[in-house]
XYZ file of C-alpha atoms in Angstrom:
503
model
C 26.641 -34.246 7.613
C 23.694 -33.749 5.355
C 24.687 -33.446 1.565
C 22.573 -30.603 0.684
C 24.773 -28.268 -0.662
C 24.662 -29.101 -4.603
C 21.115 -27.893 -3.931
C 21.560 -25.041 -2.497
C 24.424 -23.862 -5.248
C 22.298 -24.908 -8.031
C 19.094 -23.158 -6.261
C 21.023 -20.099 -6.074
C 22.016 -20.058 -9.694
C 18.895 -20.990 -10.871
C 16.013 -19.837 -8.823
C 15.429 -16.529 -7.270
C 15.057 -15.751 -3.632
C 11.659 -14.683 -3.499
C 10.670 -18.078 -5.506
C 12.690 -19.550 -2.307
C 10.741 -17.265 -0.166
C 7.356 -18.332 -1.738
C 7.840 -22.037 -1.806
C 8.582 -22.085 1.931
C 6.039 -20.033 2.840
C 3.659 -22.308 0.885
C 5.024 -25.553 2.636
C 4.428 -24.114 6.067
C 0.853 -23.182 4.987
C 0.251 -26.749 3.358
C 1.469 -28.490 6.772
C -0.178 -26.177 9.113
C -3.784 -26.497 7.241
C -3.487 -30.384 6.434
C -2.308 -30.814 9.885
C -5.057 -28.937 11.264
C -7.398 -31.024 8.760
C -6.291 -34.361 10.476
C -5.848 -33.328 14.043
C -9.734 -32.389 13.249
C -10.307 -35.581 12.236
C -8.692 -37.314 15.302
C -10.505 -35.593 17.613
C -13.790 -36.581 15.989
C -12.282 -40.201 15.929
C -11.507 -39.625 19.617
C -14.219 -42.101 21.437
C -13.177 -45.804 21.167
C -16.356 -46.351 19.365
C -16.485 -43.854 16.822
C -15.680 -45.472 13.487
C -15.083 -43.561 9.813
C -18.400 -42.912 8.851
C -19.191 -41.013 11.661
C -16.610 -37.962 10.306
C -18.233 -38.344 7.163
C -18.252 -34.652 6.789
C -14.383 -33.856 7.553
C -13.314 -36.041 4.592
C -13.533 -33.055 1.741
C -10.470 -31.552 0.270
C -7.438 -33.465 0.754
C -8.518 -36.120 3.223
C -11.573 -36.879 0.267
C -8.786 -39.781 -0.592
C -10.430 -42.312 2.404
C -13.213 -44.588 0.689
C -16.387 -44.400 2.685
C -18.156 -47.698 3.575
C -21.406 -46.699 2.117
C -20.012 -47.568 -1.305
C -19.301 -51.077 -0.650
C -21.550 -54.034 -0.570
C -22.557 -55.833 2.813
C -21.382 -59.410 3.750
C -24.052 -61.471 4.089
C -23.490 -63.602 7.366
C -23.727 -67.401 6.561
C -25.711 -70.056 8.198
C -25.681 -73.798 8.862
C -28.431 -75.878 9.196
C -29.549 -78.711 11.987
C -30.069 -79.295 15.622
C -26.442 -78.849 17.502
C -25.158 -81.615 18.860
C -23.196 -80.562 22.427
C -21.407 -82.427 25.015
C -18.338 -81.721 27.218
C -15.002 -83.280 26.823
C -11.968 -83.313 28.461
C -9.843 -80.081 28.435
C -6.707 -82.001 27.846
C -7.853 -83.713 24.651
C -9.043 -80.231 23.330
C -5.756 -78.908 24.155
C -3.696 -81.142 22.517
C -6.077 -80.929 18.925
C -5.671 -76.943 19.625
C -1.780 -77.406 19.716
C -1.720 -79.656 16.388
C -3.740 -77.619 14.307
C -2.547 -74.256 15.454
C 1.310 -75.422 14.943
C 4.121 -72.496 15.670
C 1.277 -70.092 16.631
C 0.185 -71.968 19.844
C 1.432 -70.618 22.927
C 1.573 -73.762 25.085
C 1.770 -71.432 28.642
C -1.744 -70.665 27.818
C -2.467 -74.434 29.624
C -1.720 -72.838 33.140
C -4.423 -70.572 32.913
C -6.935 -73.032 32.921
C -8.619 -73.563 36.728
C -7.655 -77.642 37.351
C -6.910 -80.371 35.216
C -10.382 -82.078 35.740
C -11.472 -78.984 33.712
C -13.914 -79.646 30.407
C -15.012 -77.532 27.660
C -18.149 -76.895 26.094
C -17.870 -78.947 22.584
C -20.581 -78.276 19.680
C -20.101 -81.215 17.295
C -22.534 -80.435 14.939
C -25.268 -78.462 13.812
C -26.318 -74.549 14.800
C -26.801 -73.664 18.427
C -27.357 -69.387 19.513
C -25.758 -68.048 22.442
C -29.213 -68.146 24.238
C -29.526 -72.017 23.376
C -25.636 -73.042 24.456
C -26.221 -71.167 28.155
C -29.278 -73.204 28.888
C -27.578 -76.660 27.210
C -24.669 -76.244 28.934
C -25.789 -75.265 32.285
C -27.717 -78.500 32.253
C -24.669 -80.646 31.391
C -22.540 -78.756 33.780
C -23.133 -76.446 36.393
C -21.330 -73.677 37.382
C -19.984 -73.383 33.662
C -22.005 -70.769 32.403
C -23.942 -67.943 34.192
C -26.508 -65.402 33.013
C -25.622 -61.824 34.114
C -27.244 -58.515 33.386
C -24.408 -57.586 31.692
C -24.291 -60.880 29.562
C -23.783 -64.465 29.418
C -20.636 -65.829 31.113
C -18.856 -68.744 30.343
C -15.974 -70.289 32.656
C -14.629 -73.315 30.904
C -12.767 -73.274 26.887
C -15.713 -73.550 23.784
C -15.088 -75.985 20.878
C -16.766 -74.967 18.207
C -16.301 -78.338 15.599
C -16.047 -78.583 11.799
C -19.389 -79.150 11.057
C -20.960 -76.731 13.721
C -21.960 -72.984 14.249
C -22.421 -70.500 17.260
C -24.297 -67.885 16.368
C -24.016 -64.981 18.397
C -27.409 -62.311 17.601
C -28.236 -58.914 18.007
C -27.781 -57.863 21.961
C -26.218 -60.698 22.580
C -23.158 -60.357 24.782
C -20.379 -63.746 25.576
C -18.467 -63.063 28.013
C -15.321 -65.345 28.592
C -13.726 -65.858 32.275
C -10.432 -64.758 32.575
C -9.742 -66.015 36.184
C -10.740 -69.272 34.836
C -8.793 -69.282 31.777
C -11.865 -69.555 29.011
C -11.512 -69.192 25.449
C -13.111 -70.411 22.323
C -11.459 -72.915 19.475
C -13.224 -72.573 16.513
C -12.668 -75.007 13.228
C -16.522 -74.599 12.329
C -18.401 -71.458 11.692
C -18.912 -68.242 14.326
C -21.125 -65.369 13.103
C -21.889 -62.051 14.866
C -24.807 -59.722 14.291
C -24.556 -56.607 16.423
C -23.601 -59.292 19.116
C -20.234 -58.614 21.459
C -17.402 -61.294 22.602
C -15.472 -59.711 25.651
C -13.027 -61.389 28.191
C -13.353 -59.858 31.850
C -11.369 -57.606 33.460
C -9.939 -59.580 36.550
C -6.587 -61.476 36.411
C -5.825 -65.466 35.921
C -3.938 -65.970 39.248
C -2.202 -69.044 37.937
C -0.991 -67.470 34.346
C -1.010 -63.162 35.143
C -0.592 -62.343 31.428
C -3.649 -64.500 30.196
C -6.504 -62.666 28.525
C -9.157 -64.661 26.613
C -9.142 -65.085 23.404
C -11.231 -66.458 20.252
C -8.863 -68.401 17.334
C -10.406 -70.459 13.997
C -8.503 -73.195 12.766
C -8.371 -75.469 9.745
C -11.638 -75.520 7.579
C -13.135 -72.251 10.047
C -14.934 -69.166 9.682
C -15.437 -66.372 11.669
C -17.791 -63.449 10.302
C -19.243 -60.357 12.320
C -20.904 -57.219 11.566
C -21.719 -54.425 13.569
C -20.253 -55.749 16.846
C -17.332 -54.983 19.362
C -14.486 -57.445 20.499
C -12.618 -56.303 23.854
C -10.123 -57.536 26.304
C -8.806 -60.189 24.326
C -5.839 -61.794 23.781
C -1.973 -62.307 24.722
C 1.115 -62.841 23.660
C 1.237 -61.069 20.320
C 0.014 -62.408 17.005
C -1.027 -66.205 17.212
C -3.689 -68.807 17.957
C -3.815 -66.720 22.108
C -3.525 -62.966 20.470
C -6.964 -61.713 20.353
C -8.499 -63.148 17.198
C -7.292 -64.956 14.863
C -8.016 -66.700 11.784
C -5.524 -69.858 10.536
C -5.846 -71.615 7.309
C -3.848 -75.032 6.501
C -2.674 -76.546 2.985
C -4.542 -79.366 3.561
C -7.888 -77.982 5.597
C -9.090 -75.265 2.998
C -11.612 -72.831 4.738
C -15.184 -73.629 3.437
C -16.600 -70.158 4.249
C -15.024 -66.418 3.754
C -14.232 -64.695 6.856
C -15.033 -61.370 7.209
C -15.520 -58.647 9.886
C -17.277 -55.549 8.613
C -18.026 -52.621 10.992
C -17.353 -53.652 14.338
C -15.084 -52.363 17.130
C -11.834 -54.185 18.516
C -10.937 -51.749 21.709
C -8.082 -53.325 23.687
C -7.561 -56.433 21.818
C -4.240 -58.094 21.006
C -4.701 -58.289 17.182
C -7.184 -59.436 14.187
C -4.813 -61.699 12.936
C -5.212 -64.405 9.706
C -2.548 -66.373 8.675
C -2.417 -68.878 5.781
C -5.789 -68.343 4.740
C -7.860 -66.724 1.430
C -10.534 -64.136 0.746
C -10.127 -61.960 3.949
C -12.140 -59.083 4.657
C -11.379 -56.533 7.131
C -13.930 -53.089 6.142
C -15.097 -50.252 8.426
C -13.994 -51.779 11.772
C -12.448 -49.192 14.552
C -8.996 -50.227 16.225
C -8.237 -48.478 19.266
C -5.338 -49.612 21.977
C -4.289 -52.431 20.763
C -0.836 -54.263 21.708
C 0.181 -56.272 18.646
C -0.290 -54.950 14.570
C -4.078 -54.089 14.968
C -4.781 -55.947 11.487
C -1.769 -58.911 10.483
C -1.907 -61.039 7.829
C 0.604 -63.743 6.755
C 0.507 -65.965 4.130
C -2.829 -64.706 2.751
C -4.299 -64.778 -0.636
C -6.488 -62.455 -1.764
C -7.578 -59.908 0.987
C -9.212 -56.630 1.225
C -8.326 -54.260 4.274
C -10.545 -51.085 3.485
C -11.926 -48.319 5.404
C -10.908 -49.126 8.740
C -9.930 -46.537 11.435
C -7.092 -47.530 13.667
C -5.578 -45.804 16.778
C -2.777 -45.956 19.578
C -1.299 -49.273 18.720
C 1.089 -49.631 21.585
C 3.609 -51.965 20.595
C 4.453 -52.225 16.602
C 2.603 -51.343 13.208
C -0.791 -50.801 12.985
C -1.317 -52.923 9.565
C 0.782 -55.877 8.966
C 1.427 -57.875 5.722
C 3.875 -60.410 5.507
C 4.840 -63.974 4.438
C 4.374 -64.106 0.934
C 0.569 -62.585 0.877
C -0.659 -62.005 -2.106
C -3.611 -59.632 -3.687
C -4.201 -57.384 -1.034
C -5.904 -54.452 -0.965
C -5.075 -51.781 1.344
C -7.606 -48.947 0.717
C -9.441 -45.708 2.457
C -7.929 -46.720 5.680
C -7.030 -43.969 8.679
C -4.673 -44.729 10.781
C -3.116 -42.218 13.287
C -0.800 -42.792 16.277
C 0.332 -45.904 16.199
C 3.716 -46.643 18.170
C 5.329 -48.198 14.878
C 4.710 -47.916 11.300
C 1.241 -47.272 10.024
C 1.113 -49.946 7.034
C 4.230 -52.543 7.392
C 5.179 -54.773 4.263
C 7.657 -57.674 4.398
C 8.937 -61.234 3.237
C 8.035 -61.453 -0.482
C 4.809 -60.061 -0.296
C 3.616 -59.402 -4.113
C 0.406 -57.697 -5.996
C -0.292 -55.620 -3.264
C -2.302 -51.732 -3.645
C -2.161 -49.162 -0.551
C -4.012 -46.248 -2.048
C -5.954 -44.084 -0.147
C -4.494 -43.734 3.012
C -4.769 -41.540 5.606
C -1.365 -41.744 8.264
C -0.188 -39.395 10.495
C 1.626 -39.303 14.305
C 3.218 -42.887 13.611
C 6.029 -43.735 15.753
C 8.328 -44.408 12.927
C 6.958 -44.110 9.189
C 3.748 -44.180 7.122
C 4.530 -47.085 4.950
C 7.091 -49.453 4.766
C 7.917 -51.961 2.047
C 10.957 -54.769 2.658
C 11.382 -57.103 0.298
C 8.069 -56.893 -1.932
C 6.920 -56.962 -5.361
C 4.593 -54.903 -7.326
C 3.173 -53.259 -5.035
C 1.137 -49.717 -6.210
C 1.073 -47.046 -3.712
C -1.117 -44.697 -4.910
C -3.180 -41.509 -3.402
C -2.092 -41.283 0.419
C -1.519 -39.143 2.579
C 2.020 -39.283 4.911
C 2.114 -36.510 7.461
C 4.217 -35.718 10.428
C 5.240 -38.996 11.150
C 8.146 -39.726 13.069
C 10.618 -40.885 10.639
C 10.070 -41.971 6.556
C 6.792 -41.055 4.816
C 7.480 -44.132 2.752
C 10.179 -46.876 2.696
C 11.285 -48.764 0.021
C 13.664 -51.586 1.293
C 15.196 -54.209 -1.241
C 11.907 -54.483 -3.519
C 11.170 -54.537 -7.287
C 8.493 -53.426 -9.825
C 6.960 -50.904 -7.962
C 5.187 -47.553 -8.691
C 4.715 -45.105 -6.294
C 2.199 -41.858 -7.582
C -0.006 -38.910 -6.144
C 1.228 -39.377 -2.590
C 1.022 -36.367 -0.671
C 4.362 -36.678 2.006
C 4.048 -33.605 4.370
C 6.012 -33.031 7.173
C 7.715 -36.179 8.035
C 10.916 -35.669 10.341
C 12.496 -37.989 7.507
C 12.785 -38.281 4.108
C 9.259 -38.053 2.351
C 10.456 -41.347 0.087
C 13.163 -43.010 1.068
C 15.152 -46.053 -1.297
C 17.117 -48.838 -0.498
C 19.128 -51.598 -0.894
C 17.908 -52.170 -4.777
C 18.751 -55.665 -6.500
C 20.378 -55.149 -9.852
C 17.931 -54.329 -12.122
C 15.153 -53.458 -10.302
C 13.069 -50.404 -10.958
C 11.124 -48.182 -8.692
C 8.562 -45.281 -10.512
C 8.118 -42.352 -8.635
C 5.230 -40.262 -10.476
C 3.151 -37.235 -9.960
C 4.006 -36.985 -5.940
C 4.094 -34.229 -3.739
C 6.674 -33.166 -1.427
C 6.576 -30.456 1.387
C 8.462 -29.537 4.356
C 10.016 -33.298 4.939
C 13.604 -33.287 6.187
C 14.101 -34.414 2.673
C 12.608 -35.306 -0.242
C 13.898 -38.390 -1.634
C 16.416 -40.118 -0.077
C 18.402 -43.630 -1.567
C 21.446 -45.636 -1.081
C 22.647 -48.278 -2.985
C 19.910 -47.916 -5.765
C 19.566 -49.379 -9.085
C 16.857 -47.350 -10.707
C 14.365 -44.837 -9.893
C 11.939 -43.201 -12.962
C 11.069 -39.559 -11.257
C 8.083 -37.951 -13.515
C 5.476 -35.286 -12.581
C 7.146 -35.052 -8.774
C 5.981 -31.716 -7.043
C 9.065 -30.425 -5.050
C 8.351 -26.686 -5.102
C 7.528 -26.901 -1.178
C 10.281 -29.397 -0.268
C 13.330 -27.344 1.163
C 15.764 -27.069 1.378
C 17.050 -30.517 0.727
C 15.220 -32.584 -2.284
C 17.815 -35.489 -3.056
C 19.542 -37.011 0.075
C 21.927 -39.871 0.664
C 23.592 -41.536 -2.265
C 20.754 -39.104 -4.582
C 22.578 -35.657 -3.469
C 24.889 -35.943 -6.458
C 21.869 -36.134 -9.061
C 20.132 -32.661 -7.545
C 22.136 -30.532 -10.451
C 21.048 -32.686 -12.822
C 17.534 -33.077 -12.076
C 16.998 -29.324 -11.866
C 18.726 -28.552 -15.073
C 16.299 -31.545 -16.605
C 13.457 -29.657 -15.271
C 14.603 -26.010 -16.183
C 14.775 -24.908 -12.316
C 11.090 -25.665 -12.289
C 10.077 -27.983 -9.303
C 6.161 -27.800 -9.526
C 6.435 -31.443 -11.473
C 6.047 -30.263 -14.856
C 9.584 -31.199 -16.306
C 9.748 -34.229 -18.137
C 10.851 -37.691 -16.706
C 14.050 -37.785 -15.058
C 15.952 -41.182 -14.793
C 18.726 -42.042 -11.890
C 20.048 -45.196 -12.725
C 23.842 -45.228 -11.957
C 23.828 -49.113 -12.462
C 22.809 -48.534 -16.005
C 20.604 -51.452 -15.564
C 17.126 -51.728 -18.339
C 13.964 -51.714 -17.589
C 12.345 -54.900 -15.236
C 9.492 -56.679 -17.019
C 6.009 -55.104 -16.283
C 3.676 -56.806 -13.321
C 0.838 -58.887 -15.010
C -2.390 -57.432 -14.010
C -4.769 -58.931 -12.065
C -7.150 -61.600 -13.547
């Protein structure tokens, strides 16, 4: 049973009934016209290739929070310099260097899909070659291994792409990779992408039915693209086969940044980068896609910003995990998605989400487990299908101007705090949630400025019920957020020490 009744006494000593009237009216009003304001901006997000800036104009009022991309700088796409060097080798040896330097992430069934063991893959060894240049190289060295079609260039056999060499893929051009004949590319030198395409086909591997092409960097690789679409790619969730994917290594720094900057990804496995630094991910459209649309694990320093994601069919739409560090999380829309909309986990720490746009998610809007300073700022939760925001055994975080409308759970739900952790809760805005805040087992929460006029009828849930008295009598009956700061902190723990800003 739900433990609203301490509310309900105190509202009816406290507050009159046409206050109660008014607030409820208002939170049906506030749902129904922000609801209305983002199934607007779905529909306009509708076609697969439709990406932020094109609803431009339904981002006013509430929904002004997204960033647009026309107030960011553009990547400039880098370049390497000499003659390419290409050959073929042996699929086998490329195989087994793939397996080394992708580790854990490797999924070794992807060897089936390959068409016979004499196969060989392309290998560029050094130096820059274009798309253009590699299908007229390559045919020469092998025929039958690439083809030009009117619908692009297609390539049967695996491309290695080595540390001191580039494909560069230019505007119009389109690689196609063979699916029945299990290609893919292995990158550990430099791809770029200008208004250029990378698809896999759309008929079945007969010898491995769950294959899909795919495009992973390794080691000291880059991969940057701008303005250009990635489709039928990958398997096998996030790893070296699932989709693309970027993977750093202790001792094999990346020399270049990789970035992908307003592109489209429509039925891809995931953009995935894992042990890596100084990621960008801004203005790209995700739509259908079967792993987290955007993961990143053990990253340092990355920016995920502006992006419009859709329909993820299997789990979260952004992912975060592994002890990733300085990430921003900003102006992002994300809508649909089968899990939760932004997913953090495993230590991450120095992380902002502000800006946000989520609604329709499968479970919540944003989930934290196990962070540390993080600052959730300025987004919008509404009418997802369970918690607005989760806050699951973390510290030092502050959570402020989030607008949690609607969600058929709590709007901010707390748990499982460490002693002596601390959790601010400032200057947020609850309406028409099942409740408002909702905790168990909690060691401190700092509730200032919190708007709860439209949340009824429950406002503290869970082990937080027995505070409601008291946190109306702090704030004179008022709910609109202008009491002063209300403290629940039944541990009687202090303060923890502050976050050090950024350098």
């Amino acid at each position: 049973m739900r433990k609203a009744l301490p509310l309900l006494v105190v509202l009816a000593a406290s507050v009159s009934m046409p206050l109660q009237a008014n607030a409820a009216e208002m939170g049906d009003q506030s749902v129904a016209q922000l609801t209305d304001a983002v199934t607007a901006l779905g529909r306009r997000l509708q076609p697969a290739n439709t990406r932020l800036p094109d609803a431009r104009d339904l981002l006013v009022g509430p929904l002004a929070v997204a960033v647009l991309p026309q107030d960011r700088p553009v990547s400039a796409l880098d370049q390497l310099a000499g003659k390419a060097t290409l050959d073929m080798i042996p699929a086998d040896f490329m195989l087994a260097q793939l397996r080394l330097q992708a580790g854990a992430g490797f999924d070794t069934s992807m060897e089936n899909a390959i068409a016979g063991s004499e196969t060989e893959a392309i290998f560029i060894s050094a130096g820059s070659i274009s798309l253009q240049e590699l299908a007229d190289r390559a045919g020469e060295l092998k025929s039958g291994a690439v083809e030009r079609r009117a619908d692009g260039i297609l390539v049967r056999v695996p491309i290695v792409i080595w540390q001191d060499a580039a494909l560069v893929l230019a505007e119009g051009d389109r690689l196609l990779l063979s699916t029945a004949d299990g290609a893919f590319v292995a990158n550990s030198g430099l791809i770029t992408l200008d208004h250029a395409a990378i698809s896999g086909t759309a008929e079945r591997n007969s010898r491995l039915n769950a294959f899909r092409p795919f495009v992973t960097t390794v080691r000291t690789g880059a991969l940057q693209a701008q303005s250009s679409s990635f489709s039928n790619l990958g398997y096998g969730g996030v790893g070296a086969t699932g989709g693309i994917s970027i993977s750093g290594a202790p001792l094999y720094p990346a020399r270049l940044r990789s970035h992908v900057t307003s592109s489209i990804f429509a039925g891809i496995s995931s953009l995935s980068f894992f042990n890596t630094a100084d990621v960008l991910v801004a203005d790209n459209r995700f739509d259908e896609t079967d792993g987290p649309a955007i993961a990143l694990k053990g990253v340092t320093r990355g920016q995920i910003l502006g992006n419009v994601v859709t329909n993820t069919h299997k789990a979260q739409a952004i992912d975060i995990q592994n002890r990733s560090s300085d990430i921003d999380i900003n102006g992002n829309v994300i809508l649909d998605s089968r899990g939760t909309g932004i997913f953090l986990a495993n230590e991450v720490n120095d992380i902002k989400i502000a800006g946000n746009i989520l609604s329709g998610n499968g479970r919540g809007a944003i989930s934290i487990v196990e962070g540390r300073c993080v600052d959730i700022s300025s987004n919008i939760a509404l009418t997802n299908a369970q918690v607005g925001i989760k806050v699951r055994a973390s510290d030092r975080l502050s959570l402020s101007h989030n607008s949690l409308v609607g969600n058929a759970g709590a709007g901010i739900s707390v748990l499982d705090q460490s002693a002596g952790a601390s959790l601010q809760l400032a200057n947020n805005s609850f309406s028409s949630n099942l409740s408002g805040i909702d905790g168990a087992t909690i060691s401190r929460l700092e509730l200032s400025g919190n708007d709860f006029s439209r949340q009824s009828p429950v406002i503290l849930d869970g082990e937080l019920s027995a505070h409601t008295a008291h946190l109306l009598q702090a704030s004179a009956g008022r709910l609109d957020g202008s009491g002063p700061t209300f403290t629940i902190n039944p541990s009687g723990a202090g303060n923890s020490a502050d976050c050090e800003p950024r350098s």
